[in-house]
mmCIF file of C-alpha atoms and ligand atoms in Angstrom:
data_model
loop_
_atom_site.group_PDB
_atom_site.id
_atom_site.type_symbol
_atom_site.label_atom_id
_atom_site.label_comp_id
_atom_site.label_asym_id
_atom_site.label_seq_id
_atom_site.Cartn_x
_atom_site.Cartn_y
_atom_site.Cartn_z
ATOM 1 C CA MET A 1 313.369 193.696 -68.693
ATOM 2 C CA PRO A 2 313.335 197.137 -66.986
ATOM 3 C CA GLY A 3 313.507 197.245 -63.185
ATOM 4 C CA ILE A 4 310.502 195.747 -61.478
ATOM 5 C CA ILE A 5 309.066 196.008 -58.012
ATOM 6 C CA LEU A 6 307.643 192.840 -56.510
ATOM 7 C CA GLY A 7 304.601 193.558 -54.312
ATOM 8 C CA ILE A 8 303.515 191.128 -51.572
ATOM 9 C CA GLU A 9 300.235 191.243 -49.630
ATOM 10 C CA SER A 10 299.174 188.883 -46.813
ATOM 11 C CA SER A 11 297.418 191.089 -44.230
ATOM 12 C CA CYS A 12 294.171 189.128 -44.047
ATOM 13 C CA ASP A 13 292.853 186.187 -46.066
ATOM 14 C CA GLU A 14 294.263 186.916 -49.527
ATOM 15 C CA THR A 15 297.746 185.745 -50.463
ATOM 16 C CA SER A 16 298.874 187.973 -53.288
ATOM 17 C CA ALA A 17 301.963 188.893 -55.300
ATOM 18 C CA ALA A 18 302.292 191.373 -58.157
ATOM 19 C CA VAL A 19 304.924 192.689 -60.512
ATOM 20 C CA ILE A 20 304.975 196.443 -61.172
ATOM 21 C CA THR A 21 307.094 198.478 -63.537
ATOM 22 C CA ASP A 22 307.229 202.226 -64.364
ATOM 23 C CA GLY A 23 305.693 203.089 -60.996
ATOM 24 C CA ARG A 24 302.179 201.932 -61.726
ATOM 25 C CA ARG A 25 302.144 199.534 -64.695
ATOM 26 C CA VAL A 26 300.871 196.123 -63.544
ATOM 27 C CA LEU A 27 302.631 193.230 -65.314
ATOM 28 C CA SER A 28 300.929 190.609 -63.129
ATOM 29 C CA ASN A 29 298.689 190.484 -60.058
ATOM 30 C CA ILE A 30 298.038 187.024 -58.601
ATOM 31 C CA VAL A 31 295.482 186.766 -55.784
ATOM 32 C CA ALA A 32 294.832 183.458 -53.990
ATOM 33 C CA SER A 33 291.724 183.969 -51.876
ATOM 34 C CA GLN A 34 291.064 181.843 -48.794
ATOM 35 C CA ALA A 35 287.444 183.047 -48.555
ATOM 36 C CA ASP A 36 286.026 179.566 -49.210
ATOM 37 C CA ILE A 37 288.017 178.142 -46.287
ATOM 38 C CA HIS A 38 286.949 180.836 -43.800
ATOM 39 C CA LYS A 39 283.339 180.783 -45.013
ATOM 40 C CA GLU A 40 282.426 177.767 -42.880
ATOM 41 C CA TYR A 41 283.569 179.630 -39.728
ATOM 42 C CA GLY A 42 281.590 182.777 -40.577
ATOM 43 C CA GLY A 43 284.712 184.964 -40.600
ATOM 44 C CA VAL A 44 288.487 184.932 -40.939
ATOM 45 C CA VAL A 45 290.221 182.583 -38.480
ATOM 46 C CA PRO A 46 293.685 184.164 -37.932
ATOM 47 C CA GLU A 47 295.594 180.941 -37.289
ATOM 48 C CA ILE A 48 294.166 179.254 -40.379
ATOM 49 C CA ALA A 49 294.899 182.367 -42.452
ATOM 50 C CA SER A 50 298.573 182.335 -41.390
ATOM 51 C CA ARG A 51 298.999 178.653 -42.204
ATOM 52 C CA LYS A 52 297.389 179.058 -45.620
ATOM 53 C CA HIS A 53 299.647 182.014 -46.416
ATOM 54 C CA VAL A 54 302.664 179.822 -45.624
ATOM 55 C CA GLU A 55 301.378 177.121 -47.975
ATOM 56 C CA LEU A 56 300.579 179.506 -50.818
ATOM 57 C CA ILE A 57 303.026 182.369 -50.815
ATOM 58 C CA LEU A 58 305.988 180.939 -52.734
ATOM 59 C CA ALA A 59 303.786 179.520 -55.492
ATOM 60 C CA VAL A 60 301.916 182.829 -55.761
ATOM 61 C CA ILE A 61 305.192 184.767 -56.108
ATOM 62 C CA GLU A 62 306.508 182.314 -58.723
ATOM 63 C CA LYS A 63 303.272 182.656 -60.674
ATOM 64 C CA ALA A 64 303.397 186.465 -60.528
ATOM 65 C CA LEU A 65 306.969 186.462 -61.895
ATOM 66 C CA THR A 66 306.172 183.931 -64.625
ATOM 67 C CA GLU A 67 303.072 185.809 -65.760
ATOM 68 C CA ALA A 68 305.076 189.027 -65.912
ATOM 69 C CA GLY A 69 307.799 187.300 -67.940
ATOM 70 C CA ALA A 70 310.284 188.305 -65.249
ATOM 71 C CA GLY A 71 312.965 186.528 -63.265
ATOM 72 C CA LYS A 72 314.176 187.144 -59.737
ATOM 73 C CA SER A 73 317.224 188.968 -61.106
ATOM 74 C CA ASP A 74 314.906 191.639 -62.592
ATOM 75 C CA ILE A 75 313.604 192.596 -59.138
ATOM 76 C CA THR A 76 314.916 195.994 -57.984
ATOM 77 C CA GLY A 77 312.869 196.205 -54.782
ATOM 78 C CA VAL A 78 310.445 194.162 -52.706
ATOM 79 C CA ALA A 79 307.387 196.012 -51.374
ATOM 80 C CA VAL A 80 305.333 194.364 -48.651
ATOM 81 C CA THR A 81 302.356 195.213 -46.452
ATOM 82 C CA ASN A 82 303.528 195.426 -42.829
ATOM 83 C CA GLY A 83 300.196 196.579 -41.363
ATOM 84 C CA PRO A 84 297.511 197.082 -40.360
ATOM 85 C CA GLY A 85 296.326 193.489 -40.412
ATOM 86 C CA LEU A 86 296.471 190.143 -38.625
ATOM 87 C CA ILE A 87 299.928 189.839 -37.080
ATOM 88 C CA GLY A 88 300.460 186.162 -37.935
ATOM 89 C CA ALA A 89 299.247 186.686 -41.490
ATOM 90 C CA LEU A 90 301.419 189.785 -41.978
ATOM 91 C CA MET A 91 304.479 187.942 -40.648
ATOM 92 C CA VAL A 92 304.301 185.446 -43.513
ATOM 93 C CA GLY A 93 304.454 188.100 -46.245
ATOM 94 C CA LEU A 94 306.967 190.143 -44.302
ATOM 95 C CA SER A 95 309.401 187.275 -43.642
ATOM 96 C CA THR A 96 309.187 186.158 -47.264
ATOM 97 C CA ALA A 97 309.804 189.712 -48.492
ATOM 98 C CA LYS A 98 312.756 190.151 -46.139
ATOM 99 C CA ALA A 99 314.312 186.855 -47.221
ATOM 100 C CA LEU A 100 313.933 187.781 -50.896
ATOM 101 C CA ALA A 101 315.255 191.319 -50.439
ATOM 102 C CA TYR A 102 318.218 190.088 -48.397
ATOM 103 C CA GLY A 103 318.977 187.198 -50.753
ATOM 104 C CA LEU A 104 318.784 189.347 -53.876
ATOM 105 C CA GLY A 105 320.544 192.327 -52.295
ATOM 106 C CA VAL A 106 317.698 194.713 -53.113
ATOM 107 C CA PRO A 107 315.789 197.114 -50.860
ATOM 108 C CA LEU A 108 312.784 196.162 -48.770
ATOM 109 C CA ILE A 109 309.916 198.676 -48.817
ATOM 110 C CA GLY A 110 307.300 198.448 -46.047
ATOM 111 C CA VAL A 111 303.859 199.626 -47.100
ATOM 112 C CA ASN A 112 300.760 200.615 -45.126
ATOM 113 C CA HIS A 113 297.794 198.524 -46.281
ATOM 114 C CA LEU A 114 295.242 201.367 -46.124
ATOM 115 C CA GLU A 115 297.456 203.784 -47.997
ATOM 116 C CA ALA A 116 298.043 201.060 -50.581
ATOM 117 C CA HIS A 117 294.268 200.739 -51.111
ATOM 118 C CA LEU A 118 294.221 204.418 -52.123
ATOM 119 C CA ALA A 119 297.336 204.064 -54.290
ATOM 120 C CA ALA A 120 295.457 201.442 -56.343
ATOM 121 C CA VAL A 121 293.657 204.306 -58.070
ATOM 122 C CA HIS A 122 296.855 205.303 -59.942
ATOM 123 C CA ILE A 123 296.859 201.987 -61.822
ATOM 124 C CA GLU A 124 293.932 203.012 -64.016
ATOM 125 C CA HIS A 125 293.440 206.749 -63.487
ATOM 126 C CA ASP A 126 295.369 209.999 -63.637
ATOM 127 C CA VAL A 127 294.053 211.752 -60.553
ATOM 128 C CA GLU A 128 295.036 215.313 -59.768
ATOM 129 C CA PHE A 129 296.345 216.077 -56.296
ATOM 130 C CA PRO A 130 295.122 217.049 -53.805
ATOM 131 C CA PHE A 131 292.157 214.745 -53.401
ATOM 132 C CA VAL A 132 289.987 213.338 -50.668
ATOM 133 C CA GLY A 133 290.383 209.564 -50.315
ATOM 134 C CA LEU A 134 287.981 207.167 -48.630
ATOM 135 C CA VAL A 135 289.186 203.672 -47.693
ATOM 136 C CA VAL A 136 286.296 201.321 -46.984
ATOM 137 C CA SER A 137 287.216 197.742 -46.194
ATOM 138 C CA GLY A 138 286.356 194.876 -43.876
ATOM 139 C CA GLY A 139 288.359 196.300 -40.993
ATOM 140 C CA HIS A 140 288.628 200.033 -41.730
ATOM 141 C CA THR A 141 286.677 203.082 -42.778
ATOM 142 C CA SER A 142 289.003 206.078 -43.044
ATOM 143 C CA LEU A 143 288.936 209.414 -44.805
ATOM 144 C CA TYR A 144 292.157 211.128 -45.915
ATOM 145 C CA HIS A 145 293.387 214.327 -47.489
ATOM 146 C CA VAL A 146 295.950 213.196 -50.056
ATOM 147 C CA THR A 147 298.495 215.730 -51.358
ATOM 148 C CA ASP A 148 300.936 213.458 -53.175
ATOM 149 C CA TYR A 149 301.498 209.755 -53.988
ATOM 150 C CA THR A 150 302.859 209.060 -50.527
ATOM 151 C CA ARG A 151 301.582 211.985 -48.471
ATOM 152 C CA LEU A 152 298.286 211.790 -46.702
ATOM 153 C CA THR A 153 296.635 213.162 -43.587
ATOM 154 C CA ILE A 154 293.818 211.336 -41.891
ATOM 155 C CA LEU A 155 290.636 213.404 -41.568
ATOM 156 C CA GLY A 156 288.387 210.897 -39.829
ATOM 157 C CA LYS A 157 287.663 207.235 -39.296
ATOM 158 C CA THR A 158 285.046 204.954 -37.849
ATOM 159 C CA ARG A 159 284.536 205.098 -34.109
ATOM 160 C CA ASP A 160 283.278 201.497 -34.013
ATOM 161 C CA ASP A 161 282.488 199.086 -36.865
ATOM 162 C CA ALA A 162 283.952 199.440 -40.346
ATOM 163 C CA ALA A 163 281.587 199.720 -43.324
ATOM 164 C CA GLY A 164 282.582 196.248 -44.532
ATOM 165 C CA GLU A 165 281.987 194.872 -41.047
ATOM 166 C CA ALA A 166 278.505 196.428 -41.099
ATOM 167 C CA PHE A 167 277.812 194.624 -44.384
ATOM 168 C CA ASP A 168 279.260 191.332 -43.159
ATOM 169 C CA LYS A 169 277.443 191.388 -39.801
ATOM 170 C CA ALA A 170 274.122 192.191 -41.498
ATOM 171 C CA ALA A 171 274.654 189.366 -43.974
ATOM 172 C CA LYS A 172 275.258 186.994 -41.074
ATOM 173 C CA LEU A 173 272.059 188.152 -39.309
ATOM 174 C CA LEU A 174 270.160 187.638 -42.565
ATOM 175 C CA GLY A 175 271.641 184.166 -43.084
ATOM 176 C CA LEU A 176 273.516 185.150 -46.238
ATOM 177 C CA GLY A 177 276.919 183.721 -45.267
ATOM 178 C CA TYR A 178 280.404 185.236 -45.270
ATOM 179 C CA PRO A 179 281.703 187.494 -46.737
ATOM 180 C CA GLY A 180 278.318 189.126 -47.048
ATOM 181 C CA GLY A 181 278.852 192.509 -48.708
ATOM 182 C CA ILE A 182 278.638 191.051 -52.175
ATOM 183 C CA GLN A 183 275.441 189.079 -51.318
ATOM 184 C CA ILE A 184 273.710 192.187 -49.966
ATOM 185 C CA ASP A 185 274.778 194.080 -53.093
ATOM 186 C CA ARG A 186 273.244 191.333 -55.295
ATOM 187 C CA LEU A 187 269.925 191.080 -53.409
ATOM 188 C CA ALA A 188 269.580 194.858 -52.997
ATOM 189 C CA LYS A 189 269.400 195.242 -56.781
ATOM 190 C CA GLU A 190 265.868 193.795 -56.643
ATOM 191 C CA GLY A 191 264.784 195.573 -53.457
ATOM 192 C CA ASP A 192 263.153 198.903 -52.646
ATOM 193 C CA PRO A 193 265.603 201.117 -50.700
ATOM 194 C CA GLU A 194 262.685 203.139 -49.284
ATOM 195 C CA ALA A 195 260.726 200.183 -47.883
ATOM 196 C CA VAL A 196 262.779 199.801 -44.685
ATOM 197 C CA LYS A 197 264.523 202.893 -43.298
ATOM 198 C CA PHE A 198 267.827 202.579 -41.468
ATOM 199 C CA PRO A 199 269.718 205.323 -39.591
ATOM 200 C CA ARG A 200 272.502 207.387 -41.177
ATOM 201 C CA PRO A 201 274.743 208.096 -38.154
ATOM 202 C CA PHE A 202 276.786 211.329 -38.242
ATOM 203 C CA LYS A 203 275.617 211.959 -41.802
ATOM 204 C CA SER A 204 274.988 215.649 -41.365
ATOM 205 C CA SER A 205 277.296 216.425 -38.464
ATOM 206 C CA SER A 206 280.531 218.285 -39.069
ATOM 207 C CA THR A 207 282.827 215.482 -37.888
ATOM 208 C CA PHE A 208 284.631 213.401 -40.501
ATOM 209 C CA ASP A 209 284.259 210.322 -38.299
ATOM 210 C CA PHE A 210 281.846 207.465 -38.983
ATOM 211 C CA SER A 211 279.828 205.093 -36.798
ATOM 212 C CA PHE A 212 278.200 201.937 -38.118
ATOM 213 C CA SER A 213 277.492 199.849 -35.036
ATOM 214 C CA GLY A 214 274.044 201.452 -34.507
ATOM 215 C CA LEU A 215 273.047 200.449 -37.996
ATOM 216 C CA LYS A 216 273.644 196.786 -37.232
ATOM 217 C CA THR A 217 271.731 197.150 -33.930
ATOM 218 C CA SER A 218 268.772 198.688 -35.732
ATOM 219 C CA LEU A 219 268.744 195.648 -38.032
ATOM 220 C CA VAL A 220 268.733 193.368 -34.980
ATOM 221 C CA TYR A 221 265.690 195.249 -33.605
ATOM 222 C CA TYR A 222 263.971 195.221 -36.989
ATOM 223 C CA LEU A 223 264.408 191.445 -37.263
ATOM 224 C CA ARG A 224 262.976 190.994 -33.768
ATOM 225 C CA GLU A 225 259.834 192.767 -34.915
ATOM 226 C CA HIS A 226 259.806 191.122 -38.347
ATOM 227 C CA PRO A 227 261.337 187.654 -37.949
ATOM 228 C CA SER A 228 261.803 185.317 -40.930
ATOM 229 C CA PRO A 229 261.489 187.831 -43.776
ATOM 230 C CA ASP A 230 260.288 186.377 -47.070
ATOM 231 C CA ASP A 231 262.251 186.818 -50.293
ATOM 232 C CA ARG A 232 260.653 190.175 -51.094
ATOM 233 C CA GLU A 233 261.272 191.582 -47.597
ATOM 234 C CA LEU A 234 264.824 190.263 -47.593
ATOM 235 C CA ARG A 235 265.581 192.187 -50.787
ATOM 236 C CA ASP A 236 264.008 195.348 -49.337
ATOM 237 C CA ILE A 237 266.006 195.038 -46.112
ATOM 238 C CA CYS A 238 269.224 194.617 -48.118
ATOM 239 C CA ALA A 239 268.395 197.624 -50.301
ATOM 240 C CA GLY A 240 267.516 199.844 -47.319
ATOM 241 C CA TYR A 241 270.578 198.789 -45.324
ATOM 242 C CA GLN A 242 272.932 199.237 -48.273
ATOM 243 C CA GLU A 243 271.415 202.642 -49.056
ATOM 244 C CA ALA A 244 272.097 203.829 -45.496
ATOM 245 C CA ILE A 245 275.787 202.829 -45.766
ATOM 246 C CA ALA A 246 276.270 204.189 -49.285
ATOM 247 C CA GLU A 247 274.597 207.503 -48.488
ATOM 248 C CA THR A 248 276.563 207.981 -45.265
ATOM 249 C CA LEU A 249 279.879 207.270 -46.999
ATOM 250 C CA VAL A 250 279.182 209.461 -50.018
ATOM 251 C CA GLU A 251 277.819 212.424 -48.053
ATOM 252 C CA LYS A 252 280.726 212.328 -45.599
ATOM 253 C CA ALA A 253 283.279 212.174 -48.412
ATOM 254 C CA LEU A 254 281.487 215.094 -50.107
ATOM 255 C CA LEU A 255 281.589 217.080 -46.886
ATOM 256 C CA ALA A 256 285.343 216.535 -46.685
ATOM 257 C CA ALA A 257 285.858 217.387 -50.371
ATOM 258 C CA ARG A 258 283.948 220.662 -49.935
ATOM 259 C CA ALA A 259 285.774 221.517 -46.706
ATOM 260 C CA ARG A 260 289.165 220.918 -48.334
ATOM 261 C CA GLY A 261 288.192 222.533 -51.629
ATOM 262 C CA VAL A 262 289.472 219.595 -53.711
ATOM 263 C CA LYS A 263 288.408 218.822 -57.281
ATOM 264 C CA SER A 264 288.761 215.032 -57.008
ATOM 265 C CA ALA A 265 287.815 212.198 -54.695
ATOM 266 C CA VAL A 266 288.910 208.566 -54.579
ATOM 267 C CA MET A 267 287.147 205.575 -53.050
ATOM 268 C CA ALA A 268 288.987 202.298 -52.476
ATOM 269 C CA GLY A 269 288.932 199.064 -50.469
ATOM 270 C CA GLY A 270 286.626 196.059 -50.764
ATOM 271 C CA VAL A 271 283.402 197.967 -50.035
ATOM 272 C CA ALA A 272 284.188 200.273 -52.962
ATOM 273 C CA CYS A 273 283.135 197.289 -55.145
ATOM 274 C CA ASN A 274 279.569 197.983 -54.014
ATOM 275 C CA SER A 275 277.475 198.866 -57.034
ATOM 276 C CA ARG A 276 275.177 201.301 -55.225
ATOM 277 C CA LEU A 277 278.102 203.130 -53.602
ATOM 278 C CA ARG A 278 279.751 203.505 -57.013
ATOM 279 C CA ALA A 279 276.572 204.797 -58.672
ATOM 280 C CA LEU A 280 275.645 207.187 -55.872
ATOM 281 C CA ALA A 281 279.200 208.535 -55.668
ATOM 282 C CA SER A 282 279.342 209.322 -59.361
ATOM 283 C CA GLU A 283 275.879 210.938 -59.199
ATOM 284 C CA ARG A 284 276.461 213.105 -56.108
ATOM 285 C CA PHE A 285 280.056 214.109 -56.853
ATOM 286 C CA GLY A 286 279.063 214.759 -60.465
ATOM 287 C CA GLU A 287 276.367 217.199 -59.326
ATOM 288 C CA GLU A 288 279.026 219.181 -57.481
ATOM 289 C CA GLY A 289 281.565 219.105 -60.331
ATOM 290 C CA ILE A 290 284.015 216.929 -58.387
ATOM 291 C CA GLY A 291 285.623 213.990 -60.198
ATOM 292 C CA VAL A 292 285.271 210.674 -58.391
ATOM 293 C CA TYR A 293 287.671 207.831 -59.148
ATOM 294 C CA ILE A 294 287.177 204.242 -58.013
ATOM 295 C CA PRO A 295 289.503 201.381 -59.020
ATOM 296 C CA SER A 296 288.102 198.319 -60.823
ATOM 297 C CA PRO A 297 286.826 195.711 -58.338
ATOM 298 C CA VAL A 298 289.967 193.569 -58.710
ATOM 299 C CA TYR A 299 292.043 196.503 -57.409
ATOM 300 C CA CYS A 300 289.494 197.376 -54.684
ATOM 301 C CA THR A 301 289.633 194.077 -52.789
ATOM 302 C CA ASP A 302 292.963 193.036 -51.278
ATOM 303 C CA ASN A 303 295.674 192.671 -53.916
ATOM 304 C CA ALA A 304 299.447 193.035 -54.185
ATOM 305 C CA ALA A 305 299.365 195.356 -57.214
ATOM 306 C CA MET A 306 298.364 198.243 -54.937
ATOM 307 C CA VAL A 307 301.230 197.341 -52.595
ATOM 308 C CA GLY A 308 303.696 197.292 -55.498
ATOM 309 C CA VAL A 309 302.457 200.674 -56.749
ATOM 310 C CA LEU A 310 302.755 202.414 -53.385
ATOM 311 C CA GLY A 311 306.085 200.642 -52.877
ATOM 312 C CA SER A 312 307.328 201.981 -56.231
ATOM 313 C CA TYR A 313 306.421 205.563 -55.355
ATOM 314 C CA THR A 314 307.971 205.232 -51.900
ATOM 315 C CA PHE A 315 311.133 203.739 -53.417
ATOM 316 C CA ARG A 316 311.356 206.587 -55.953
ATOM 317 C CA GLU A 317 311.631 208.978 -53.036
ATOM 318 C CA GLY A 318 314.587 206.978 -51.748
ATOM 319 C CA ARG A 319 312.648 205.690 -48.766
ATOM 320 C CA THR A 320 313.179 202.033 -47.946
ATOM 321 C CA SER A 321 312.915 199.935 -44.793
ATOM 322 C CA ASP A 322 315.518 197.960 -42.937
ATOM 323 C CA LEU A 323 315.288 194.284 -42.111
ATOM 324 C CA SER A 324 314.075 195.016 -38.581
ATOM 325 C CA LEU A 325 310.714 196.168 -40.030
ATOM 326 C CA GLY A 326 307.939 194.635 -37.931
ATOM 327 C CA PRO A 327 304.214 194.022 -38.467
ATOM 328 C CA PHE A 328 301.518 196.109 -36.751
ATOM 329 C CA SER A 329 297.872 195.282 -36.233
ATOM 330 C CA THR A 330 295.914 198.506 -35.920
ATOM 331 C CA SER A 331 295.796 201.724 -37.883
ATOM 332 C CA ARG A 332 298.820 203.949 -37.304
ATOM 333 C CA THR A 333 298.013 206.695 -39.719
ATOM 334 C CA LYS A 334 297.167 209.477 -37.304
ATOM 335 C CA TYR A 335 299.997 211.644 -38.573
ATOM 336 C CA VAL A 336 301.099 213.442 -41.686
ATOM 337 C CA ARG A 337 303.489 211.263 -43.615
ATOM 338 C CA GLY A 338 306.643 212.942 -44.683
ATOM 339 C CA LYS A 339 310.024 212.123 -46.145
ATOM 340 C CA GLY A 340 312.428 210.135 -44.048
ATOM 341 C CA LYS A 341 309.840 208.372 -41.904
ATOM 342 C CA LEU A 342 311.321 204.974 -42.730
ATOM 343 C CA ALA A 343 314.946 204.135 -42.172
ATOM 344 C CA LYS A 344 317.177 203.592 -45.180
ATOM 345 C CA ALA A 345 318.533 200.079 -45.604
ATOM 346 C CA PRO A 346 322.208 199.700 -46.478
ATOM 347 C CA ALA A 347 321.271 198.385 -49.927
ATOM 348 C CA ALA A 348 318.905 201.308 -50.618
ATOM 349 C CA GLN A 349 319.053 202.895 -54.035
ATOM 350 C CA SER A 350 317.330 206.038 -55.196
ATOM 351 C CA SER A 351 315.548 206.011 -58.516
HETATM 352 O O1 KG4 B 401 289.601 195.480 -48.763
HETATM 353 P P1 KG4 B 401 289.062 194.119 -48.494
HETATM 354 O O2 KG4 B 401 289.134 193.110 -49.597
HETATM 355 O O3 KG4 B 401 289.748 193.469 -47.245
HETATM 356 C C1 KG4 B 401 290.080 194.194 -46.109
HETATM 357 O O4 KG4 B 401 291.144 194.862 -46.116
HETATM 358 O O5 KG4 B 401 289.250 194.155 -45.163
HETATM 359 O O6 KG4 B 401 287.533 194.329 -48.024
HETATM 360 C C2 KG4 B 401 286.704 193.258 -47.685
HETATM 361 C C3 KG4 B 401 285.328 193.805 -47.384
HETATM 362 C C4 KG4 B 401 284.388 192.753 -46.793
HETATM 363 O O7 KG4 B 401 283.745 193.299 -45.652
HETATM 364 C C5 KG4 B 401 283.380 192.516 -47.918
HETATM 365 O O8 KG4 B 401 282.089 192.123 -47.460
HETATM 366 C C6 KG4 B 401 283.340 193.882 -48.570
HETATM 367 O O9 KG4 B 401 284.692 194.283 -48.576
HETATM 368 N N1 KG4 B 401 282.801 193.832 -49.932
HETATM 369 C C7 KG4 B 401 281.654 194.437 -50.297
HETATM 370 C C8 KG4 B 401 281.426 194.124 -51.658
HETATM 371 N N2 KG4 B 401 282.475 193.360 -52.095
HETATM 372 C C9 KG4 B 401 283.316 193.202 -51.021
HETATM 373 N N3 KG4 B 401 280.788 195.184 -49.574
HETATM 374 C C10 KG4 B 401 279.688 195.645 -50.207
HETATM 375 N N4 KG4 B 401 279.402 195.387 -51.508
HETATM 376 C C11 KG4 B 401 280.253 194.651 -52.266
HETATM 377 N N5 KG4 B 401 279.974 194.408 -53.559
HETATM 378 ZN ZN1 ZN B 402 292.163 195.690 -47.514
#
């Protein structure tokens, strides 16, 4: 078996391990979701998430290796998400990755979760650099200018709620449960997006930042005026709300693509599963002759394949992390990434 990179992801409520070869070929990608456990609390409970990761992680790694037909001796590097995310949850993946890397004598490669979401696009697509990349997830909404596999500059991000948070909070207000993005997507298919109008904050302004908290507030006010919507109204509300998010995201990404003069755009993260966002993006970018690439849903929501892919590219540049690598909770991407940002471990190899 050629050299493989083991990817490990545990930043939120998915315990995942994947085996990657040749930089971006996925031999296995096992995702154990805890969504059903957190559902009854209406959101992710950090302490429960950490405990579940501890219970699941070794079995998930074993399964990923077995499915890939690989053994531990085939591992040439261990890539792991070290942030942003829930500290306790991250610690589980990170400690496991460190133990494996140390025990096997192979390098550890720390990976940024948001950058990994964008790297997921390379699994299924050949995207030309530079491109504009939008990461839309439960905790983040960030726009990047991407010039190479591991080089990106942040252009803007949300000033308050993330797009996924806006979906999840609306779903909660509408009694649709958690996580709600997928429920709104389903109901919106039968609704009229014009029936209820929601604001599109910052849509036409020149900033690359986003703001979604006003959208949720406008839903609160709407429900005060129109309590207990029937099935028809519920579908219309979902369609109108979703349209406001999709349009804001697509127009802002287009603005950035035009400003940077790029020929391609990438959307990634859990919200990029949204069917209306995907359709509108391909329509609007298509009109402007810009290619838009969005990973399959399984590579949009949290998964370790994306971590393994970014880890492989980072490793190829000879950049690895040492065993003092720590977790971090909030976004730290307000800089241009360059070579040599991470320290080289003694066992580091270049490929
Ligand atoms: O990337 P992800 O799996 O985890 C984080 O890193 O946060 O994203 C989860 C988010 C949740 O807010 C979820 O409601 C949203 O992605 N989501 C969707 C859809 N599927 C997942 N939002 C809108 N439409 C969907 N189909
Ligand atoms: Zn994520």
